[in-house]
mmCIF file with all atom_site columns, C-alpha atoms in Angstrom:
data_model
loop_
_atom_site.group_PDB
_atom_site.id
_atom_site.type_symbol
_atom_site.label_atom_id
_atom_site.label_alt_id
_atom_site.label_comp_id
_atom_site.label_asym_id
_atom_site.label_entity_id
_atom_site.label_seq_id
_atom_site.pdbx_PDB_ins_code
_atom_site.Cartn_x
_atom_site.Cartn_y
_atom_site.Cartn_z
_atom_site.occupancy
_atom_site.B_iso_or_equiv
_atom_site.pdbx_formal_charge
_atom_site.auth_seq_id
_atom_site.auth_comp_id
_atom_site.auth_asym_id
_atom_site.auth_atom_id
_atom_site.pdbx_PDB_model_num
ATOM 1   C CA . MET A 1 1   ? -0.365  0.005  -0.002  1.00 74.00 ? 1   MET A CA 1
ATOM 2   C CA . LEU A 1 2   ? 1.057   3.674  -0.470  1.00 82.00 ? 2   LEU A CA 1
ATOM 3   C CA . THR A 1 3   ? 0.803   5.865  2.474   1.00 84.00 ? 3   THR A CA 1
ATOM 4   C CA . LEU A 1 4   ? 1.403   9.473  3.181   1.00 85.00 ? 4   LEU A CA 1
ATOM 5   C CA . HIS A 1 5   ? 4.599   8.921  4.418   1.00 84.00 ? 5   HIS A CA 1
ATOM 6   C CA . ASP A 1 6   ? 5.743   6.985  0.723   1.00 85.00 ? 6   ASP A CA 1
ATOM 7   C CA . VAL A 1 7   ? 4.480   10.402 -1.237  1.00 88.00 ? 7   VAL A CA 1
ATOM 8   C CA . LYS A 1 8   ? 6.026   12.722 1.299   1.00 88.00 ? 8   LYS A CA 1
ATOM 9   C CA . GLU A 1 9   ? 9.097   11.317 0.710   1.00 87.00 ? 9   GLU A CA 1
ATOM 10  C CA . LEU A 1 10  ? 8.555   11.967 -2.968  1.00 88.00 ? 10  LEU A CA 1
ATOM 11  C CA . PHE A 1 11  ? 7.077   15.273 -2.886  1.00 88.00 ? 11  PHE A CA 1
ATOM 12  C CA . HIS A 1 12  ? 7.334   18.551 -0.799  1.00 83.00 ? 12  HIS A CA 1
ATOM 13  C CA . GLN A 1 13  ? 3.854   18.555 0.932   1.00 78.00 ? 13  GLN A CA 1
ATOM 14  C CA . LYS A 1 14  ? 2.417   22.091 0.393   1.00 77.00 ? 14  LYS A CA 1
ATOM 15  C CA . ASN A 1 15  ? -0.783  21.848 2.794   1.00 81.00 ? 15  ASN A CA 1
ATOM 16  C CA . GLY A 1 16  ? -2.880  19.724 4.291   1.00 79.00 ? 16  GLY A CA 1
ATOM 17  C CA . ILE A 1 17  ? -2.984  17.584 7.318   1.00 75.00 ? 17  ILE A CA 1
ATOM 18  C CA . ILE A 1 18  ? 0.244   16.454 9.237   1.00 70.00 ? 18  ILE A CA 1
ATOM 19  C CA . GLY A 1 19  ? 0.676   12.768 9.843   1.00 68.00 ? 19  GLY A CA 1
ATOM 20  C CA . ASP A 1 20  ? 1.209   9.394  7.962   1.00 68.00 ? 20  ASP A CA 1
ATOM 21  C CA . HIS A 1 21  ? -2.015  7.409  8.935   1.00 80.00 ? 21  HIS A CA 1
ATOM 22  C CA . LEU A 1 22  ? -3.557  7.977  5.215   1.00 83.00 ? 22  LEU A CA 1
ATOM 23  C CA . VAL A 1 23  ? -3.511  5.057  3.092   1.00 86.00 ? 23  VAL A CA 1
ATOM 24  C CA . PHE A 1 24  ? -3.801  5.658  -0.579  1.00 88.00 ? 24  PHE A CA 1
ATOM 25  C CA . HIS A 1 25  ? -5.758  2.691  -2.754  1.00 88.00 ? 25  HIS A CA 1
ATOM 26  C CA . THR A 1 26  ? -5.499  4.687  -5.737  1.00 88.00 ? 26  THR A CA 1
ATOM 27  C CA . VAL A 1 27  ? -3.336  7.122  -8.149  1.00 87.00 ? 27  VAL A CA 1
ATOM 28  C CA . SER A 1 28  ? -4.988  8.567  -10.822 1.00 87.00 ? 28  SER A CA 1
ATOM 29  C CA . ILE A 1 29  ? -4.720  11.444 -13.376 1.00 86.00 ? 29  ILE A CA 1
ATOM 30  C CA . ALA A 1 30  ? -8.533  11.171 -14.306 1.00 86.00 ? 30  ALA A CA 1
ATOM 31  C CA . PRO A 1 31  ? -10.769 13.129 -12.151 1.00 88.00 ? 31  PRO A CA 1
ATOM 32  C CA . ASN A 1 32  ? -13.898 11.708 -13.389 1.00 89.00 ? 32  ASN A CA 1
ATOM 33  C CA . GLU A 1 33  ? -12.725 7.901  -12.677 1.00 88.00 ? 33  GLU A CA 1
ATOM 34  C CA . LYS A 1 34  ? -13.823 6.707  -8.883  1.00 91.00 ? 34  LYS A CA 1
ATOM 35  C CA . MET A 1 35  ? -10.603 6.612  -6.972  1.00 90.00 ? 35  MET A CA 1
ATOM 36  C CA . PRO A 1 36  ? -11.270 5.353  -3.395  1.00 90.00 ? 36  PRO A CA 1
ATOM 37  C CA . LYS A 1 37  ? -9.228  6.710  -1.046  1.00 91.00 ? 37  LYS A CA 1
ATOM 38  C CA . GLY A 1 38  ? -7.301  8.241  -4.021  1.00 92.00 ? 38  GLY A CA 1
ATOM 39  C CA . LEU A 1 39  ? -4.088  10.400 -4.591  1.00 90.00 ? 39  LEU A CA 1
ATOM 40  C CA . PHE A 1 40  ? -5.060  12.577 -7.723  1.00 91.00 ? 40  PHE A CA 1
ATOM 41  C CA . ILE A 1 41  ? -1.956  14.014 -10.174 1.00 88.00 ? 41  ILE A CA 1
ATOM 42  C CA . VAL A 1 42  ? -2.999  17.047 -11.737 1.00 87.00 ? 42  VAL A CA 1
ATOM 43  C CA . THR A 1 43  ? -1.907  17.250 -15.060 1.00 81.00 ? 43  THR A CA 1
ATOM 44  C CA . ASP A 1 44  ? -1.032  20.347 -17.512 1.00 71.00 ? 44  ASP A CA 1
ATOM 45  C CA . ASP A 1 45  ? -4.506  20.436 -19.066 1.00 69.00 ? 45  ASP A CA 1
ATOM 46  C CA . VAL A 1 46  ? -6.596  18.595 -16.131 1.00 66.00 ? 46  VAL A CA 1
ATOM 47  C CA . ARG A 1 47  ? -6.935  20.743 -13.058 1.00 72.00 ? 47  ARG A CA 1
ATOM 48  C CA . ASP A 1 48  ? -10.356 19.780 -11.846 1.00 83.00 ? 48  ASP A CA 1
ATOM 49  C CA . THR A 1 49  ? -9.621  18.562 -8.350  1.00 88.00 ? 49  THR A CA 1
ATOM 50  C CA . PHE A 1 50  ? -12.938 19.340 -7.116  1.00 90.00 ? 50  PHE A CA 1
ATOM 51  C CA . THR A 1 51  ? -14.444 16.526 -9.584  1.00 91.00 ? 51  THR A CA 1
ATOM 52  C CA . ALA A 1 52  ? -11.627 14.470 -8.150  1.00 92.00 ? 52  ALA A CA 1
ATOM 53  C CA . ILE A 1 53  ? -13.034 14.917 -4.400  1.00 93.00 ? 53  ILE A CA 1
ATOM 54  C CA . GLU A 1 54  ? -16.002 14.222 -5.490  1.00 94.00 ? 54  GLU A CA 1
ATOM 55  C CA . HIS A 1 55  ? -14.533 10.588 -6.726  1.00 94.00 ? 55  HIS A CA 1
ATOM 56  C CA . GLY A 1 56  ? -12.900 9.868  -3.905  1.00 94.00 ? 56  GLY A CA 1
ATOM 57  C CA . ALA A 1 57  ? -9.707  11.538 -3.912  1.00 93.00 ? 57  ALA A CA 1
ATOM 58  C CA . ILE A 1 58  ? -7.916  12.239 -0.703  1.00 92.00 ? 58  ILE A CA 1
ATOM 59  C CA . ALA A 1 59  ? -4.901  14.069 -1.554  1.00 92.00 ? 59  ALA A CA 1
ATOM 60  C CA . ALA A 1 60  ? -3.383  15.498 -4.755  1.00 92.00 ? 60  ALA A CA 1
ATOM 61  C CA . ILE A 1 61  ? 0.032   15.918 -6.279  1.00 90.00 ? 61  ILE A CA 1
ATOM 62  C CA . TRP A 1 62  ? 0.152   19.601 -8.078  1.00 89.00 ? 62  TRP A CA 1
ATOM 63  C CA . PRO A 1 63  ? 2.398   21.322 -10.213 1.00 87.00 ? 63  PRO A CA 1
ATOM 64  C CA . LYS A 1 64  ? 4.990   23.584 -8.508  1.00 86.00 ? 64  LYS A CA 1
ATOM 65  C CA . GLY A 1 65  ? 4.308   27.438 -9.289  1.00 83.00 ? 65  GLY A CA 1
ATOM 66  C CA . GLN A 1 66  ? 0.434   26.644 -10.216 1.00 84.00 ? 66  GLN A CA 1
ATOM 67  C CA . GLU A 1 67  ? -1.625  28.588 -7.673  1.00 85.00 ? 67  GLU A CA 1
ATOM 68  C CA . ILE A 1 68  ? -3.938  26.055 -5.992  1.00 85.00 ? 68  ILE A CA 1
ATOM 69  C CA . PRO A 1 69  ? -7.386  27.145 -5.521  1.00 85.00 ? 69  PRO A CA 1
ATOM 70  C CA . ARG A 1 70  ? -8.785  28.579 -2.216  1.00 86.00 ? 70  ARG A CA 1
ATOM 71  C CA . TRP A 1 71  ? -11.907 26.153 -1.728  1.00 87.00 ? 71  TRP A CA 1
ATOM 72  C CA . ILE A 1 72  ? -9.451  23.122 -1.563  1.00 87.00 ? 72  ILE A CA 1
ATOM 73  C CA . PRO A 1 73  ? -10.063 22.199 2.352   1.00 86.00 ? 73  PRO A CA 1
ATOM 74  C CA . ASN A 1 74  ? -7.304  23.279 4.617   1.00 85.00 ? 74  ASN A CA 1
ATOM 75  C CA . TYR A 1 75  ? -6.863  19.354 5.686   1.00 86.00 ? 75  TYR A CA 1
ATOM 76  C CA . PHE A 1 76  ? -6.672  18.001 2.071   1.00 89.00 ? 76  PHE A CA 1
ATOM 77  C CA . PRO A 1 77  ? -2.767  17.269 1.654   1.00 90.00 ? 77  PRO A CA 1
ATOM 78  C CA . ILE A 1 78  ? -1.381  18.879 -1.617  1.00 91.00 ? 78  ILE A CA 1
ATOM 79  C CA . PHE A 1 79  ? 2.030   18.164 -2.377  1.00 91.00 ? 79  PHE A CA 1
ATOM 80  C CA . THR A 1 80  ? 3.986   20.166 -4.912  1.00 89.00 ? 80  THR A CA 1
ATOM 81  C CA . MET A 1 81  ? 5.854   18.160 -8.008  1.00 88.00 ? 81  MET A CA 1
ATOM 82  C CA . GLU A 1 82  ? 9.207   19.591 -9.759  1.00 85.00 ? 82  GLU A CA 1
ATOM 83  C CA . SER A 1 83  ? 9.101   17.511 -12.691 1.00 80.00 ? 83  SER A CA 1
ATOM 84  C CA . SER A 1 84  ? 5.968   16.911 -14.922 1.00 80.00 ? 84  SER A CA 1
ATOM 85  C CA . PHE A 1 85  ? 3.291   14.685 -14.041 1.00 77.00 ? 85  PHE A CA 1
ATOM 86  C CA . THR A 1 86  ? 4.526   11.528 -16.057 1.00 80.00 ? 86  THR A CA 1
ATOM 87  C CA . GLU A 1 87  ? 7.445   11.860 -13.736 1.00 84.00 ? 87  GLU A CA 1
ATOM 88  C CA . ALA A 1 88  ? 5.655   12.012 -10.946 1.00 83.00 ? 88  ALA A CA 1
ATOM 89  C CA . PHE A 1 89  ? 3.655   9.002  -11.871 1.00 80.00 ? 89  PHE A CA 1
ATOM 90  C CA . PHE A 1 90  ? 6.461   7.127  -12.458 1.00 84.00 ? 90  PHE A CA 1
ATOM 91  C CA . ASP A 1 91  ? 8.224   7.984  -9.164  1.00 85.00 ? 91  ASP A CA 1
ATOM 92  C CA . LEU A 1 92  ? 5.047   6.560  -7.523  1.00 85.00 ? 92  LEU A CA 1
ATOM 93  C CA . PHE A 1 93  ? 4.799   3.610  -9.617  1.00 82.00 ? 93  PHE A CA 1
ATOM 94  C CA . GLN A 1 94  ? 8.351   2.995  -8.729  1.00 83.00 ? 94  GLN A CA 1
ATOM 95  C CA . LYS A 1 95  ? 7.901   3.571  -4.708  1.00 82.00 ? 95  LYS A CA 1
ATOM 96  C CA . THR A 1 96  ? 5.160   1.042  -5.245  1.00 80.00 ? 96  THR A CA 1
ATOM 97  C CA . LEU A 1 97  ? 7.212   -1.867 -6.792  1.00 78.00 ? 97  LEU A CA 1
ATOM 98  C CA . LYS A 1 98  ? 10.080  -1.142 -4.196  1.00 78.00 ? 98  LYS A CA 1
ATOM 99  C CA . LYS A 1 99  ? 7.077   -1.836 -1.478  1.00 75.00 ? 99  LYS A CA 1
ATOM 100 C CA . MET A 1 100 ? 5.912   -4.781 -3.197  1.00 71.00 ? 100 MET A CA 1
ATOM 101 C CA . LYS A 1 101 ? 9.616   -6.314 -3.725  1.00 69.00 ? 101 LYS A CA 1
ATOM 102 C CA . GLN A 1 102 ? 10.126  -5.895 0.374   1.00 67.00 ? 102 GLN A CA 1
ATOM 103 C CA . LYS A 1 103 ? 7.004   -7.700 1.652   1.00 64.00 ? 103 LYS A CA 1
ATOM 104 C CA . GLU A 1 104 ? 3.746   -8.810 0.497   1.00 55.00 ? 104 GLU A CA 1
ATOM 105 C CA . TRP A 1 105 ? 1.072   -6.550 0.682   1.00 54.00 ? 105 TRP A CA 1
ATOM 106 C CA . GLU A 1 106 ? -2.440  -6.942 1.952   1.00 57.00 ? 106 GLU A CA 1
ATOM 107 C CA . GLN A 1 107 ? -4.042  -4.319 -0.393  1.00 57.00 ? 107 GLN A CA 1
ATOM 108 C CA . MET A 1 108 ? -2.904  -3.174 -3.531  1.00 59.00 ? 108 MET A CA 1
ATOM 109 C CA . ILE A 1 109 ? -2.922  0.177  -5.123  1.00 65.00 ? 109 ILE A CA 1
ATOM 110 C CA . LYS A 1 110 ? -4.833  0.696  -8.240  1.00 63.00 ? 110 LYS A CA 1
ATOM 111 C CA . MET A 1 111 ? -3.032  3.400  -10.712 1.00 61.00 ? 111 MET A CA 1
ATOM 112 C CA . ILE A 1 112 ? -5.284  4.735  -13.506 1.00 62.00 ? 112 ILE A CA 1
ATOM 113 C CA . TYR A 1 113 ? -3.161  6.406  -16.426 1.00 56.00 ? 113 TYR A CA 1
ATOM 114 C CA . PHE A 1 114 ? -5.247  7.985  -19.247 1.00 54.00 ? 114 PHE A CA 1
ATOM 115 C CA . LYS A 1 115 ? -6.659  11.058 -20.378 1.00 50.00 ? 115 LYS A CA 1
ATOM 116 C CA . ASP A 1 116 ? -10.288 11.260 -19.926 1.00 46.00 ? 116 ASP A CA 1
ATOM 117 C CA . GLN A 1 117 ? -11.151 12.939 -23.158 1.00 45.00 ? 117 GLN A CA 1
ATOM 118 C CA . LEU A 1 118 ? -9.299  10.318 -25.149 1.00 45.00 ? 118 LEU A CA 1
ATOM 119 C CA . LEU A 1 119 ? -10.359 9.723  -28.696 1.00 43.00 ? 119 LEU A CA 1
ATOM 120 C CA . ASN A 1 120 ? -13.806 10.830 -28.885 1.00 47.00 ? 120 ASN A CA 1
ATOM 121 C CA . ASP A 1 121 ? -14.459 9.796  -25.230 1.00 45.00 ? 121 ASP A CA 1
ATOM 122 C CA . CYS A 1 122 ? -14.112 5.904  -25.188 1.00 42.00 ? 122 CYS A CA 1
ATOM 123 C CA . TYR A 1 123 ? -10.834 4.915  -23.866 1.00 43.00 ? 123 TYR A CA 1
ATOM 124 C CA . PHE A 1 124 ? -10.893 1.457  -24.656 1.00 43.00 ? 124 PHE A CA 1
ATOM 125 C CA . THR A 1 125 ? -11.874 1.149  -28.216 1.00 41.00 ? 125 THR A CA 1
ATOM 126 C CA . TYR A 1 126 ? -8.943  2.650  -29.794 1.00 44.00 ? 126 TYR A CA 1
ATOM 127 C CA . ASP A 1 127 ? -4.845  2.017  -30.002 1.00 48.00 ? 127 ASP A CA 1
ATOM 128 C CA . ILE A 1 128 ? -3.885  4.785  -27.290 1.00 47.00 ? 128 ILE A CA 1
ATOM 129 C CA . ALA A 1 129 ? -0.068  4.144  -27.953 1.00 43.00 ? 129 ALA A CA 1
ATOM 130 C CA . GLU A 1 130 ? 0.095   7.363  -30.131 1.00 48.00 ? 130 GLU A CA 1
ATOM 131 C CA . ASP A 1 131 ? -1.053  9.427  -26.949 1.00 60.00 ? 131 ASP A CA 1
ATOM 132 C CA . LYS A 1 132 ? 1.172   11.936 -25.954 1.00 61.00 ? 132 LYS A CA 1
ATOM 133 C CA . HIS A 1 133 ? 0.994   11.185 -22.448 1.00 58.00 ? 133 HIS A CA 1
ATOM 134 C CA . VAL A 1 134 ? 1.820   7.250  -22.649 1.00 61.00 ? 134 VAL A CA 1
ATOM 135 C CA . LYS A 1 135 ? 4.757   8.027  -24.825 1.00 66.00 ? 135 LYS A CA 1
ATOM 136 C CA . ALA A 1 136 ? 5.881   10.232 -22.011 1.00 65.00 ? 136 ALA A CA 1
ATOM 137 C CA . LEU A 1 137 ? 5.580   7.622  -19.701 1.00 64.00 ? 137 LEU A CA 1
ATOM 138 C CA . GLN A 1 138 ? 7.363   5.261  -22.348 1.00 66.00 ? 138 GLN A CA 1
ATOM 139 C CA . ALA A 1 139 ? 10.201  7.523  -22.622 1.00 70.00 ? 139 ALA A CA 1
ATOM 140 C CA . CYS A 1 140 ? 10.480  8.458  -18.767 1.00 65.00 ? 140 CYS A CA 1
ATOM 141 C CA . LEU A 1 141 ? 10.609  4.780  -18.166 1.00 65.00 ? 141 LEU A CA 1
ATOM 142 C CA . GLU A 1 142 ? 13.171  3.893  -20.886 1.00 70.00 ? 142 GLU A CA 1
ATOM 143 C CA . ALA A 1 143 ? 15.453  7.155  -19.865 1.00 71.00 ? 143 ALA A CA 1
ATOM 144 C CA . ARG A 1 144 ? 15.477  5.759  -15.934 1.00 65.00 ? 144 ARG A CA 1
ATOM 145 C CA . LEU A 1 145 ? 16.169  1.919  -17.291 1.00 67.00 ? 145 LEU A CA 1
ATOM 146 C CA . GLU A 1 146 ? 19.009  2.780  -19.386 1.00 71.00 ? 146 GLU A CA 1
ATOM 147 C CA . GLY A 1 147 ? 20.616  5.157  -16.375 1.00 64.00 ? 147 GLY A CA 1
ATOM 148 C CA . ARG A 1 148 ? 20.795  1.777  -14.521 1.00 57.00 ? 148 ARG A CA 1
ATOM 149 C CA . GLY A 1 149 ? 23.476  0.242  -17.037 1.00 50.00 ? 149 GLY A CA 1
#
């Protein structure tokens, strides 16, 4: 499982509750998808945190330097990312894999990585390999794997 403490190790906490008792069951960039106990990653073109909260987000990762809406509750944890959301997603994925190798988990985490308005509003009908976000994630993965040499 991914905890608030794990996320704090990767990203700077801007506001929200202090404590490591929160556990995330979902990581998502799609605010319209159900994300029970979700960690919402804000993208360049999708900042609909209100919808993400309605669908179960309990924290968010926000681009550094971007203004955070005033309506977000004070207790809602907001973290800032230095790099792109693709790299943030990859860092969380790597952290999750590392924890999986260290011990057997009772609760697995669901990671949702697709664009909400992709290809005529239908995610599964078309090949999404050409989507810029998928390419960015693949490039990030390849660059990191090459560095292991």
